[in-house]
mmCIF file of C-alpha atoms in Angstrom:
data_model
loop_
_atom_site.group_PDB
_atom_site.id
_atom_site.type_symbol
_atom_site.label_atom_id
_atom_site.label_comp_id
_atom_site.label_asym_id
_atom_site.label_seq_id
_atom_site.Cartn_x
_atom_site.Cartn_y
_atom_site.Cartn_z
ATOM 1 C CA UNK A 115 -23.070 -57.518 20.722
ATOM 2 C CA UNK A 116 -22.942 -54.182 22.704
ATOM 3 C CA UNK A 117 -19.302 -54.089 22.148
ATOM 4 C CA UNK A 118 -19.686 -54.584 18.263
ATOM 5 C CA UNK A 119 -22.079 -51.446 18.458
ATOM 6 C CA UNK A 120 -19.979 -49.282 20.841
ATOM 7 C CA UNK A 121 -17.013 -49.810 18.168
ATOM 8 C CA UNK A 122 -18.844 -49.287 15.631
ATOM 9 C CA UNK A 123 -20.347 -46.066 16.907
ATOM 10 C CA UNK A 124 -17.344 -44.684 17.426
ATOM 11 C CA UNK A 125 -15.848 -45.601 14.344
ATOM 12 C CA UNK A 126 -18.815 -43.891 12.454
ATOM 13 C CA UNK A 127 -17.380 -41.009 15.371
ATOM 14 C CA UNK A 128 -14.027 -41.078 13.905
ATOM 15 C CA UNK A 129 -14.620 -41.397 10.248
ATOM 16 C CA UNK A 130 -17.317 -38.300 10.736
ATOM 17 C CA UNK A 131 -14.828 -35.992 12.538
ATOM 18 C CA UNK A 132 -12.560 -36.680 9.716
ATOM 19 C CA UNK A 133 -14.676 -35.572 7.316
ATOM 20 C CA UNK A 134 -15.325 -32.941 9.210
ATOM 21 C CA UNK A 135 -11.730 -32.033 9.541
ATOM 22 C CA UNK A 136 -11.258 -32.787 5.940
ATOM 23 C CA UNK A 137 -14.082 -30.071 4.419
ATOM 24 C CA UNK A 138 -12.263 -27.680 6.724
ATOM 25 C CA UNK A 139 -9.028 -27.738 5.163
ATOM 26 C CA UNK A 140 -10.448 -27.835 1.500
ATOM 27 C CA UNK A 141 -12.444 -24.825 2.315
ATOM 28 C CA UNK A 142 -9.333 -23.209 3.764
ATOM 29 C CA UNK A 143 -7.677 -24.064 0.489
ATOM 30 C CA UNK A 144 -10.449 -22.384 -1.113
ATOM 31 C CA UNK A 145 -10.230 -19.415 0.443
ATOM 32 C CA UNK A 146 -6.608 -18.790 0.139
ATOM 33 C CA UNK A 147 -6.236 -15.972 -2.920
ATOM 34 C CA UNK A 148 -3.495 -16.548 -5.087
ATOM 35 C CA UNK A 149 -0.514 -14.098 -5.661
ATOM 36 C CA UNK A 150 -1.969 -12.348 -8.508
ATOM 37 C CA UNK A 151 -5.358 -12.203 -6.889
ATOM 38 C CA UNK A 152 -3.642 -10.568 -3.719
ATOM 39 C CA UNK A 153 -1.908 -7.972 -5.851
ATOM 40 C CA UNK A 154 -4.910 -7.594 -7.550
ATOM 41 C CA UNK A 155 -7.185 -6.583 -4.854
ATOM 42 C CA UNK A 156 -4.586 -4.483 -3.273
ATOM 43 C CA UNK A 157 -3.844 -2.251 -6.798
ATOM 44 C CA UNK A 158 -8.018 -1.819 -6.158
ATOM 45 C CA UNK A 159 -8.265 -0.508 -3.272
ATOM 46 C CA UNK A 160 -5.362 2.857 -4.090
ATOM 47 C CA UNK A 161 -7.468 6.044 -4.981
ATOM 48 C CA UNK A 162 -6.140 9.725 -4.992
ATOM 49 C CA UNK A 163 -8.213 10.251 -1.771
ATOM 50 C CA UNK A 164 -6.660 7.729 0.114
ATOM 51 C CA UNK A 165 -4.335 8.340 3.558
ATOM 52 C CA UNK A 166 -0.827 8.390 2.987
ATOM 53 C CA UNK A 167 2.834 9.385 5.153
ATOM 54 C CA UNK A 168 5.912 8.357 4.571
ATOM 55 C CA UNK A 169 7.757 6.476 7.178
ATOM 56 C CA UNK A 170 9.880 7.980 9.865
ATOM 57 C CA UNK A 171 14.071 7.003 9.441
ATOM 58 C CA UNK A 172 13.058 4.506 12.822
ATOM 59 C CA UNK A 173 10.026 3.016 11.254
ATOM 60 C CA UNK A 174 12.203 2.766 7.598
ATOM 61 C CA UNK A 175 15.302 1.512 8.921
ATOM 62 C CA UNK A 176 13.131 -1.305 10.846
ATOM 63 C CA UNK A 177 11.286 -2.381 7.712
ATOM 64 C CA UNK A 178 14.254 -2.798 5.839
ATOM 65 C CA UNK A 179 16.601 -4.737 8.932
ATOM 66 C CA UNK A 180 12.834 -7.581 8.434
ATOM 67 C CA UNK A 181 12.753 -7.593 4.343
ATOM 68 C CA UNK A 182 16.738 -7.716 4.476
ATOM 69 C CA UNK A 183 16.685 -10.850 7.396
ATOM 70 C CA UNK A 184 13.773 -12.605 4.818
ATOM 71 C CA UNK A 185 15.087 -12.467 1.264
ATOM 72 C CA UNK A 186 16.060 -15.891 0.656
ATOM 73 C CA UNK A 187 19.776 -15.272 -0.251
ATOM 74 C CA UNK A 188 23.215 -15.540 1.835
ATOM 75 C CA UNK A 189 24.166 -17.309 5.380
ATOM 76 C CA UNK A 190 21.122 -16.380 7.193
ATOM 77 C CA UNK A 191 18.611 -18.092 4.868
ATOM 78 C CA UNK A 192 16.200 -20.076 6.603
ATOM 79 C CA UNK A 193 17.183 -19.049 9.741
ATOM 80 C CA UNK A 194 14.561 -17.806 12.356
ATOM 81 C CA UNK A 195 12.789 -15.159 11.343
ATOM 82 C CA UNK A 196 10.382 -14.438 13.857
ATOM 83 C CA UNK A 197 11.214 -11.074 14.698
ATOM 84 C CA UNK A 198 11.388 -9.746 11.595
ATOM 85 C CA UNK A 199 7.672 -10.625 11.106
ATOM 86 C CA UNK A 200 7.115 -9.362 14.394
ATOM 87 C CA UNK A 201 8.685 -5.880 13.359
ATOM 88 C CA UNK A 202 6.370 -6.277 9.960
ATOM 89 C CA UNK A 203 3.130 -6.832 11.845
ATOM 90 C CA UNK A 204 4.113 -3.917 14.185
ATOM 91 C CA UNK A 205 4.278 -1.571 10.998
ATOM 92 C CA UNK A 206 0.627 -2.413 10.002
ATOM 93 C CA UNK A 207 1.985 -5.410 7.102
ATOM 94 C CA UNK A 208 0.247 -8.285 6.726
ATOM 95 C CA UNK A 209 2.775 -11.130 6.417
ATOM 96 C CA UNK A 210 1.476 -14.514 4.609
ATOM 97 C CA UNK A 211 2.876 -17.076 1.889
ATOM 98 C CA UNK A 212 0.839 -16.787 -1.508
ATOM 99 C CA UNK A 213 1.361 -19.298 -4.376
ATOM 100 C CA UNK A 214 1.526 -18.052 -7.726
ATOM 101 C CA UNK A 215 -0.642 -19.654 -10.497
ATOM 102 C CA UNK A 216 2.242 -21.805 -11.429
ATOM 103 C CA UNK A 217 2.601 -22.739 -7.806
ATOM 104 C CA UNK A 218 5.577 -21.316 -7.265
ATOM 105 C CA UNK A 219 5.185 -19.435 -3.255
ATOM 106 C CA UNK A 220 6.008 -16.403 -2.133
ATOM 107 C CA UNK A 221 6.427 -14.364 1.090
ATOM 108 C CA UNK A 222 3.650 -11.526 0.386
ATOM 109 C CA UNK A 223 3.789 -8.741 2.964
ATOM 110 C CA UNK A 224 1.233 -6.062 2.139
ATOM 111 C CA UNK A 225 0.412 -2.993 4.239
ATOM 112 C CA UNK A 226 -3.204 -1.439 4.373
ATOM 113 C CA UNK A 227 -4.486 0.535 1.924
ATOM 114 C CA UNK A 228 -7.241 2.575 4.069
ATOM 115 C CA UNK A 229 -3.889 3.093 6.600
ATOM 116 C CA UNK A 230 -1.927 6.029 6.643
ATOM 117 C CA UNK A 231 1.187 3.657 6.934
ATOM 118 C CA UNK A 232 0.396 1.829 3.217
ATOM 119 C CA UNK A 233 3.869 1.836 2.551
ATOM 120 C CA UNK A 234 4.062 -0.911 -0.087
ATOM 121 C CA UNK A 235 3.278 -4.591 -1.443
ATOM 122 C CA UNK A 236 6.127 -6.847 -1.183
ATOM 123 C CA UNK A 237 6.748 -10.291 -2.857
ATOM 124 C CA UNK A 238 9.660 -12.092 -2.076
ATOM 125 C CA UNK A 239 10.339 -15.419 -3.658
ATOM 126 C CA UNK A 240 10.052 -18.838 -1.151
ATOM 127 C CA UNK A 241 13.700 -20.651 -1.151
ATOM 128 C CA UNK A 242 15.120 -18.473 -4.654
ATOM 129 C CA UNK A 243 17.619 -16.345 -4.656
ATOM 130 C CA UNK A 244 16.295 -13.062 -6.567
ATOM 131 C CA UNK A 245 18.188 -11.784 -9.960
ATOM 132 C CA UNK A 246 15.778 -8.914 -10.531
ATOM 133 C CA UNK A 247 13.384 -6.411 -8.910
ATOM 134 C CA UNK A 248 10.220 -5.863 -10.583
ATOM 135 C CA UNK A 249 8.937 -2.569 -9.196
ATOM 136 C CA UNK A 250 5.026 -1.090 -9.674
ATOM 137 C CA UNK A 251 5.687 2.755 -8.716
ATOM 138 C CA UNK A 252 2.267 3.870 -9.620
ATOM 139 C CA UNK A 253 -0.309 1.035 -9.036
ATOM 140 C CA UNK A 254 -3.894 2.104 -10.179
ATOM 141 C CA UNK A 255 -2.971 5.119 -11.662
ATOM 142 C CA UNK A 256 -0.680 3.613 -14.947
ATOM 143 C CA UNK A 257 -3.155 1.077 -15.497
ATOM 144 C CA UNK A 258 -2.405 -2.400 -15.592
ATOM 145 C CA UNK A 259 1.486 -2.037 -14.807
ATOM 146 C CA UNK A 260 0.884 -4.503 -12.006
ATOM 147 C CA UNK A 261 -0.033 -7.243 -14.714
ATOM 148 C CA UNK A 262 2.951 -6.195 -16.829
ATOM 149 C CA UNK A 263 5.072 -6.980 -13.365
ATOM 150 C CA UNK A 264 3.441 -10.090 -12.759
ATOM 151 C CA UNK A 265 4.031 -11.374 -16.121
ATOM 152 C CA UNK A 266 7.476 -10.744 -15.942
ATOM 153 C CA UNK A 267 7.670 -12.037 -12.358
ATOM 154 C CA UNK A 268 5.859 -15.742 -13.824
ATOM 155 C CA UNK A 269 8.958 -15.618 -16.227
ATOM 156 C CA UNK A 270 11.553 -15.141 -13.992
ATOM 157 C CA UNK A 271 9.940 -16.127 -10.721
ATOM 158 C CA UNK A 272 13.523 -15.535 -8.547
ATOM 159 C CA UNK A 273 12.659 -12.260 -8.582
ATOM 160 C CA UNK A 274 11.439 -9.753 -6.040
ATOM 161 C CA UNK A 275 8.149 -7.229 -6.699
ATOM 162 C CA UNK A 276 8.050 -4.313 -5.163
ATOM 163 C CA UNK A 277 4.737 -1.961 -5.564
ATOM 164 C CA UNK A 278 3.955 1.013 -3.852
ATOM 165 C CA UNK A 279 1.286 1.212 -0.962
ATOM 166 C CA UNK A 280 -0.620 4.378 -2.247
ATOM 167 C CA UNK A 281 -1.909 5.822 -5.440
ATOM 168 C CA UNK A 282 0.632 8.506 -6.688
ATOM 169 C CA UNK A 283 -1.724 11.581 -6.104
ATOM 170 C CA UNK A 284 -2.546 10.372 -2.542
ATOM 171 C CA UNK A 285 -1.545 12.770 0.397
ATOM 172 C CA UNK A 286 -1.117 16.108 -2.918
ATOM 173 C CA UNK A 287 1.546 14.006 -3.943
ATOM 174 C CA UNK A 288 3.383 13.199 -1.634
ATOM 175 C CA UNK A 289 2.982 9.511 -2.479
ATOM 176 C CA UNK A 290 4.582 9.546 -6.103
ATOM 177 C CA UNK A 291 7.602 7.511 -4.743
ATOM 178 C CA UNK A 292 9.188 7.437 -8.299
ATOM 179 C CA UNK A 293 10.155 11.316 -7.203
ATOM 180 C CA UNK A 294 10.123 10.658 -3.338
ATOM 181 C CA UNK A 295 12.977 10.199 -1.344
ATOM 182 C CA UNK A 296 11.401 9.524 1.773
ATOM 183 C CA UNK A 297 9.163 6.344 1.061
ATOM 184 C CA UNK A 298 9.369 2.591 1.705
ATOM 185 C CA UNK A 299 9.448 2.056 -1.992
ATOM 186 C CA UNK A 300 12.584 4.058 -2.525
ATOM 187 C CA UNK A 301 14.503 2.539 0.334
ATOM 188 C CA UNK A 302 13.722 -1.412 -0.341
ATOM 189 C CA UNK A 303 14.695 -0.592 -4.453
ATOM 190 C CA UNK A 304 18.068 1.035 -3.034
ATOM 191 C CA UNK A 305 18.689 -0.921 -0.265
ATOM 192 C CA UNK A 306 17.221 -4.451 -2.472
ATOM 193 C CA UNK A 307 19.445 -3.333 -5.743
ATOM 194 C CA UNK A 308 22.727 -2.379 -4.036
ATOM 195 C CA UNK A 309 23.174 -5.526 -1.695
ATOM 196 C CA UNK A 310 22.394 -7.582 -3.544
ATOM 197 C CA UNK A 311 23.700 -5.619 -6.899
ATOM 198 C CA UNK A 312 20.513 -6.215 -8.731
ATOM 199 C CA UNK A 313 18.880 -5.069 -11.902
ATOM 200 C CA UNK A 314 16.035 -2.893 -11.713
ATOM 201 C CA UNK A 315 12.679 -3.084 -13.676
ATOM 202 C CA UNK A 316 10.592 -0.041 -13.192
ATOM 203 C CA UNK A 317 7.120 -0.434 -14.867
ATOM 204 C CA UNK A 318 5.045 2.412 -16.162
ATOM 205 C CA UNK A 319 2.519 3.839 -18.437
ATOM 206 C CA UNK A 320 1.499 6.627 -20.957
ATOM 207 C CA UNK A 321 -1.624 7.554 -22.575
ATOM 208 C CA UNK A 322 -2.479 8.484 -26.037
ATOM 209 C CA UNK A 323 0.161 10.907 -27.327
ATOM 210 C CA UNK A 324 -0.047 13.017 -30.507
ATOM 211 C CA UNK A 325 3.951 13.813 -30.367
ATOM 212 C CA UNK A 326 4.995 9.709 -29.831
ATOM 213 C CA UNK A 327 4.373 6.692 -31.976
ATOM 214 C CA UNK A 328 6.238 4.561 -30.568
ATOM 215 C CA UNK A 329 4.889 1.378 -28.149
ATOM 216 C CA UNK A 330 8.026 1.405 -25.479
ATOM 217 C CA UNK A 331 9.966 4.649 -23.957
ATOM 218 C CA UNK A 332 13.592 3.165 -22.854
ATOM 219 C CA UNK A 333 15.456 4.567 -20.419
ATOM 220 C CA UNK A 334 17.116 6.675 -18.934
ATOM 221 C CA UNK A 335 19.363 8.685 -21.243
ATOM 222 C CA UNK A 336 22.543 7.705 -19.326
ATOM 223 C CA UNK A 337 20.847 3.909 -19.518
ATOM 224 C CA UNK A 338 23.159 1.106 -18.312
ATOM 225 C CA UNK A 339 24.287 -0.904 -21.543
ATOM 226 C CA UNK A 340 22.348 -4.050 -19.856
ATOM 227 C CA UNK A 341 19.306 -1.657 -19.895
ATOM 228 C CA UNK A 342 19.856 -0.496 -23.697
ATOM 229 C CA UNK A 343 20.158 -3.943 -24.905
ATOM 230 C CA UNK A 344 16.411 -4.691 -24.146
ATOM 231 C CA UNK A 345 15.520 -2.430 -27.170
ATOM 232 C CA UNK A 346 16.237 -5.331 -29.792
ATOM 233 C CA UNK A 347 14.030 -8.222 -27.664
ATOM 234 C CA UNK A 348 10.950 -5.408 -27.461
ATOM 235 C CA UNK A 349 11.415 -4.753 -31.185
ATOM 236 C CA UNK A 350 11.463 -8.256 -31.994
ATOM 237 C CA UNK A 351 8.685 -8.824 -30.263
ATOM 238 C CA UNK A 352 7.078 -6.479 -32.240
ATOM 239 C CA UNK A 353 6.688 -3.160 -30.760
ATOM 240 C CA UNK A 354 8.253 0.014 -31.581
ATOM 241 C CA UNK A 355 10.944 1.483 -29.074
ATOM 242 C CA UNK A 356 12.061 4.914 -28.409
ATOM 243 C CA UNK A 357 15.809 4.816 -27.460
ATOM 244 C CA UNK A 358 16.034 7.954 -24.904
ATOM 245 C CA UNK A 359 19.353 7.666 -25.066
ATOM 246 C CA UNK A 360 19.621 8.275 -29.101
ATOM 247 C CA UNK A 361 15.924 9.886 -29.512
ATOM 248 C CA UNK A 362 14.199 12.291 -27.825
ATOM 249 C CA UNK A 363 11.220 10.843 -25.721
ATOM 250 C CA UNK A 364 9.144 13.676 -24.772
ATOM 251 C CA UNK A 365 9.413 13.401 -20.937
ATOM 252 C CA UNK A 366 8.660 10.404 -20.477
ATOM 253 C CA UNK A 367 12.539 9.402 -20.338
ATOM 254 C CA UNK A 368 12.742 9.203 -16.644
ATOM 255 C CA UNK A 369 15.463 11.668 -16.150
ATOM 256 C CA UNK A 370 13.884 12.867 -12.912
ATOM 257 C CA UNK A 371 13.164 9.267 -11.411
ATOM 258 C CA UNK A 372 14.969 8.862 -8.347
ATOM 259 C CA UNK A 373 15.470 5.235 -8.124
ATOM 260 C CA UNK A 374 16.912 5.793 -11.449
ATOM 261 C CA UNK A 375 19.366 8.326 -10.162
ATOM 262 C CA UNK A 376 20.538 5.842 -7.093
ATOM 263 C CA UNK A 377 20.982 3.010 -9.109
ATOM 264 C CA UNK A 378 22.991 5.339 -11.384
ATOM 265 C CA UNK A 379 25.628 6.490 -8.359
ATOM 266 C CA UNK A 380 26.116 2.982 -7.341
ATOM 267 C CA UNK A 381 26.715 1.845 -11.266
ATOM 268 C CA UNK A 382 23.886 -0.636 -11.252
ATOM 269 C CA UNK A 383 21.142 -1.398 -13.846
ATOM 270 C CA UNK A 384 17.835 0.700 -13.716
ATOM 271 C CA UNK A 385 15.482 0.248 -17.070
ATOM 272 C CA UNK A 386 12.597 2.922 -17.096
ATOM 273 C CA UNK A 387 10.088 1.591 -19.124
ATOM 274 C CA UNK A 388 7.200 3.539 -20.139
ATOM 275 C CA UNK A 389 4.449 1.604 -22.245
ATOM 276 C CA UNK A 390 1.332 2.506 -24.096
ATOM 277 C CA UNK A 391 -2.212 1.789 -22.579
ATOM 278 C CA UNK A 392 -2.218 -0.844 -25.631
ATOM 279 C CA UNK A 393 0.693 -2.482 -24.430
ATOM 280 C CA UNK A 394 -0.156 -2.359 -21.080
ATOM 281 C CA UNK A 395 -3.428 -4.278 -21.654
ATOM 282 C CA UNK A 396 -1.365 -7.185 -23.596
ATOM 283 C CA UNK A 397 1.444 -8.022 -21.108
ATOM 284 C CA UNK A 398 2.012 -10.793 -22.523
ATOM 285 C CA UNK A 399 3.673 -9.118 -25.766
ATOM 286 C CA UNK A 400 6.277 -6.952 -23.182
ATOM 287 C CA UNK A 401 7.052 -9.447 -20.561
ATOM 288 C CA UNK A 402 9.638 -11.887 -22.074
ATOM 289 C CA UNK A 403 11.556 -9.351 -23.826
ATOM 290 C CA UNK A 404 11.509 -6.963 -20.308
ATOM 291 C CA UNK A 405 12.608 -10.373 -18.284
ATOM 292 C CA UNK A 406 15.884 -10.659 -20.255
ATOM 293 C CA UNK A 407 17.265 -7.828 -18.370
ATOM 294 C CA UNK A 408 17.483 -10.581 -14.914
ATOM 295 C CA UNK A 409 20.239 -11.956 -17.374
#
């Protein structure tokens, strides 16, 4: 009879721990924000009065040599990349896998906003080869780009996001990396786009404007012909484009955009796309159409 209690006493043990064990992982699962929630509270946290440097050529070069040995594409997939989240962590990123709400994971690597060294939000897509890169240049300041990006990236989830670490008035300026040479942003979309020979998608926003009716500004004026042929999917979509390359645009055609003028000396696709705060706030309506440029 002691026996029969001893066993069951520690069967009551086992079956206890495992519940025990069981509420931890669920809460775990709990806890873990999705993608969109990540990007989310990130875009948040960017203000005009927040820190802000660009990298050094040592600490960019570095960067790129991890995001380069992760992107899921050519002989070294799925090797071990151990070191290059070492080199990530060592730059002040945060390196984690974040499911979209499809399911679909990602490698998210996010600096720190209240960091001098917020250099960027990366997503790069878990076991897919990208076709595009969706890139946020000016998170929290053109309102809801970020949800624009991530309803293209749900479309065409083999695609890479790329938003910038600081709000574009941080540091007097110095953060507006759609003009910057020297930031993070600039060298993943050249470095991302011309190795892999990749489309860009460069997200933005305009307010209310009493010299432009239109819903979409296209460009640049020198536009790619992949990048002019997203006029007729926005139109049929409903929205009214302005062609930059037929029209004038009043500046807001992206001529001085220097991602724009990269992709341009290496022949490669770069689509400028300015949208109203109404189309911003449905991105829905602009995604599908904007996704056709991954081809």
């Amino acid at each position: 009879m002691s026996r029969t209690r001893s066993a069951v006493a520690v069967l009551g043990t086992l079956v206890l721990l495992a519940l025990v064990a069981v509420t931890q992982i669920g809460a775990r699962r709990a806890d873990q924000a999705s993608l969109e929630q990540r990007v989310h509270d990130f875009t948040r946290q960017l203000t005009p009065r927040g820190p802000y440097r660009p990298p050094d050529p040592a600490e960019r070069d570095a960067v790129l040599g991890a995001i380069a040995a992760l992107v899921p594409t050519g002989p070294a997939a799925g090797g071990d990349t151990r070191d290059a989240h070492r080199v990530l962590r060592d730059a002040g990123f945060i390196v984690e896998v974040a499911q979209d709400a499809a399911g679909r994971g990602f490698l998210l690597v996010r600096s720190d906003p209240s960091s001098a060294r917020s250099w960027g939000l990366i997503a790069l897509p878990l076991g897919r080869a990208p076709r595009l890169l969706v890139e946020v240049p000016h998170p929290n300041s053109d309102y809801n780009t970020e949800n624009v990006g991530l309803a293209v990236l749900a479309i065409v989830p083999d695609a890479v996001y790329i938003e910038a670490g600081a709000h574009r008035r941080a540091a007097d300026g110095r953060a507006d990396v759609a003009h910057a040479e020297d930031s993070l942003f600039h060298a993943l979309a050249v470095d991302l786009s011309v190795r892999m020979r990749l489309p860009q998608l460069q997200l933005h926003g305009f307010g209310e404007r009493d010299d432009l009716d239109d819903d979409v500004v296209l460009g640049p004026g020198d536009a790619d012909p992949a990048v002019r042929e997203l006029a007729d999917p926005l139109e049929e979509a409903g929205l009214s484009v302005c062609r930059s390359w037929v029209q004038r645009c009043p500046e807001l055609e992206g001529s001085t955009n220097v991602q724009g003028r990269a992709a341009a000396r290496y022949g490669l696709p770069f689509a400028h796309v300015e949208m109203s705060a109404s189309t911003r706030r449905r991105p829905e309506s602009v995604a599908r159409a904007l996704a056709t440029l991954a081809g």
